[in-house]
Amino acid sequence: MSPRGARARRANGKKHVTWLAAGVVVLGGTAVTAVAASAGGEEAGPGDGTHRAKAHVLALDGKDPKRRALPRTGTQTFSLVGVSWEDSGDTFEGTAQIRTREAATGEWSEWRDLDFDVRAPESAEGEEPNVRGASEPLWVGPSDGVEARVVADGEETAVPEALRLDMIDPGETVKGRGNGGVKGGVKPTVSPDATQTTPVGTAPGTSGPAPTTVASSTAPGDTSGGSGGGEASQPPSEEPTGSTGTPEDPTPSATPTESTPGADPTAAPTDEPTGTPTGGPTDGPSTEPPTSQAPTNPSPSTVPTQEPTGPAPTTEPTQTPEPSTTTPTTPTIVSRAGWGADESLVQNPPSYLNKVDAVFVHHTAGTNDYACADSPAIIRAILTYHVRTNGWNDVGYNFFVDKCGTVFEGRAGGVDRPVLGAHTYGFNSYSSGISLLGNYESGGTPTAAAQQAIADLAAWKLGLHGVDPQAKVTLTAAADTGVWTKGQAATLHTISGHRDGYATLCPGATLYSALPGIRTAAGGSPYATGN
């Protein structure tokens, strides 16, 4: 392994917070370091009888350089789990598997694999000293026990240093509170747990598809406005409607110290990106020089010389119109307050792009076995994981969509602004990221409601910048991604899959194969420019 070495602290005056403190306990006869994530603040959440998300961390220590194991161990309640290590510059090559004990029944799950498709952003955010390498998080539902095994593959590989297990309790929201407002759109007709799988591949009629109403009537609380201005949102004064939290923590048999924080390739797509990539979706980072092939599309955009951290656009976004039965100008989006984001986690203000040239579609990996009522809790857990585990400033994705077609605001900064995210290594500085909750590599199929919601959201987001959702764009890779080398001109669809930019299976075989239909639907969407 080749550690990146010491990273310099940012010199732009932004805050830096170190989240971790450690102590040693003994679990199951194995020395394990228990680390509790902490941001200060009170244990109770902002509402009566609730609590904020919590991160429980167990170090995976051992003498074998290629193997780590954790025997069945009782823990405090958690619903999302992953593994992480000290240096995000270290690439883990191997397998990591976990089993969890269901809190309600005491039954142990089968072994499940963790995915390693995540990279720290190529922006200054990814160079913070507390940024860690990590697996994708896996949603497992309320659990109170865990077993883990991690094995490095290859003759010269080893498990990364400071390897640990990260478990997230997503916390709870307050029942019966929140403004109940709606940002754009109208109320939906989709059932809370839609299971439609009809593809969105046919061209819409001349009047366009019926407006996709992506905020379910069961969606939580406040959907009124997103984060808005140039600073990260402050904690809402009222919590959203609906209880989506996990049950109270049982008394664990052994508990780490904790404190509360404040494709399948056979399904090939019909359209591939043009250009000469240096590797396939499953290849490692390429060492080949850029090809000399000249793209036939417009001249590539120039990689910004510095992170666009300047002030928010001087022109404030127009006030969102009141919902109506006519074609809305903005899709319905559940705000961060609506899904219960803990804004105390976000220490630095958002950064902004010059323009959104493309949208990258992702999946969260995780599981498809979730109720849409669980979507807010899943997103709260991912926010906590991205900040507490990965060491990022905020959740990486700009938007989430669930299988019922509900759209959720992701990273703070304003849904109608070009917020710099952390989702597609090498292309974050040009794009917005939409992540569908679920795993679409291991047999899951995106519902028709989810596909239409992605199409409408992408059409709207690209339309704000005059970009055709059915076109292609040529961008300059800002890093070696395993598909493109740094500085190479990459010609991509304006609605692309994560694997088009980075060597990964994301967004999964079935969702990736649905992208041509999603592009067609986006072109005819009522939210597309000119429709």
mmCIF file of N, CA and C in Angstrom, residues 294-303 355 357 430 472-476 487-491:
data_model
loop_
_atom_site.group_PDB
_atom_site.id
_atom_site.type_symbol
_atom_site.label_atom_id
_atom_site.label_comp_id
_atom_site.label_asym_id
_atom_site.label_seq_id
_atom_site.Cartn_x
_atom_site.Cartn_y
_atom_site.Cartn_z
ATOM 1 N N ALA A 294 -9.341 12.492 -30.677
ATOM 2 C CA ALA A 294 -10.030 13.762 -30.450
ATOM 3 C C ALA A 294 -11.519 13.526 -30.372
ATOM 4 N N PRO A 295 -12.189 14.052 -29.379
ATOM 5 C CA PRO A 295 -13.625 13.860 -29.287
ATOM 6 C C PRO A 295 -14.332 14.609 -30.403
ATOM 7 N N THR A 296 -15.464 14.059 -30.818
ATOM 8 C CA THR A 296 -16.234 14.717 -31.869
ATOM 9 C C THR A 296 -17.231 15.699 -31.291
ATOM 10 N N ASN A 297 -17.359 15.700 -29.971
ATOM 11 C CA ASN A 297 -18.316 16.590 -29.333
ATOM 12 C C ASN A 297 -17.662 17.929 -29.013
ATOM 13 N N PRO A 298 -18.413 18.810 -28.362
ATOM 14 C CA PRO A 298 -17.846 20.138 -28.074
ATOM 15 C C PRO A 298 -16.559 20.041 -27.285
ATOM 16 N N SER A 299 -15.793 21.106 -27.314
ATOM 17 C CA SER A 299 -14.509 21.146 -26.606
ATOM 18 C C SER A 299 -14.712 20.841 -25.141
ATOM 19 N N PRO A 300 -13.787 20.101 -24.555
ATOM 20 C CA PRO A 300 -13.970 19.730 -23.149
ATOM 21 C C PRO A 300 -13.934 20.941 -22.235
ATOM 22 N N SER A 301 -14.716 20.798 -21.152
ATOM 23 C CA SER A 301 -14.689 21.847 -20.146
ATOM 24 C C SER A 301 -13.341 21.838 -19.460
ATOM 25 N N THR A 302 -12.960 22.950 -18.927
ATOM 26 C CA THR A 302 -11.676 23.067 -18.241
ATOM 27 C C THR A 302 -11.849 22.733 -16.778
ATOM 28 N N VAL A 303 -10.983 21.895 -16.249
ATOM 29 C CA VAL A 303 -11.037 21.566 -14.831
ATOM 30 C C VAL A 303 -10.755 22.822 -14.026
ATOM 31 N N LYS A 355 -21.461 25.379 -13.307
ATOM 32 C CA LYS A 355 -22.582 24.886 -14.100
ATOM 33 C C LYS A 355 -22.720 23.393 -13.872
ATOM 34 N N ASP A 357 -23.207 20.310 -15.844
ATOM 35 C CA ASP A 357 -23.131 19.831 -17.223
ATOM 36 C C ASP A 357 -23.715 18.438 -17.391
ATOM 37 N N TYR A 430 -18.375 18.964 -12.272
ATOM 38 C CA TYR A 430 -19.248 19.292 -13.397
ATOM 39 C C TYR A 430 -20.675 18.806 -13.212
ATOM 40 N N LYS A 472 -25.107 14.637 -25.367
ATOM 41 C CA LYS A 472 -23.825 14.224 -24.815
ATOM 42 C C LYS A 472 -22.991 15.463 -24.528
ATOM 43 N N VAL A 473 -22.011 15.301 -23.669
ATOM 44 C CA VAL A 473 -21.144 16.407 -23.284
ATOM 45 C C VAL A 473 -19.730 15.865 -23.125
ATOM 46 N N THR A 474 -18.739 16.681 -23.438
ATOM 47 C CA THR A 474 -17.344 16.274 -23.266
ATOM 48 C C THR A 474 -16.750 17.019 -22.081
ATOM 49 N N LEU A 475 -16.269 16.249 -21.116
ATOM 50 C CA LEU A 475 -15.721 16.790 -19.881
ATOM 51 C C LEU A 475 -14.288 16.286 -19.716
ATOM 52 N N THR A 476 -13.492 17.051 -18.997
ATOM 53 C CA THR A 476 -12.106 16.664 -18.735
ATOM 54 C C THR A 476 -12.009 15.986 -17.373
ATOM 55 N N GLY A 487 -7.069 14.444 -17.011
ATOM 56 C CA GLY A 487 -6.849 15.298 -18.161
ATOM 57 C C GLY A 487 -7.426 14.764 -19.455
ATOM 58 N N GLN A 488 -7.949 13.538 -19.436
ATOM 59 C CA GLN A 488 -8.505 12.962 -20.657
ATOM 60 C C GLN A 488 -9.890 13.524 -20.938
ATOM 61 N N ALA A 489 -10.190 13.735 -22.222
ATOM 62 C CA ALA A 489 -11.507 14.205 -22.633
ATOM 63 C C ALA A 489 -12.470 13.030 -22.633
ATOM 64 N N ALA A 490 -13.491 13.107 -21.812
ATOM 65 C CA ALA A 490 -14.480 12.039 -21.673
ATOM 66 C C ALA A 490 -15.802 12.521 -22.255
ATOM 67 N N THR A 491 -16.272 11.858 -23.291
ATOM 68 C CA THR A 491 -17.559 12.205 -23.876
ATOM 69 C C THR A 491 -18.624 11.297 -23.279
#
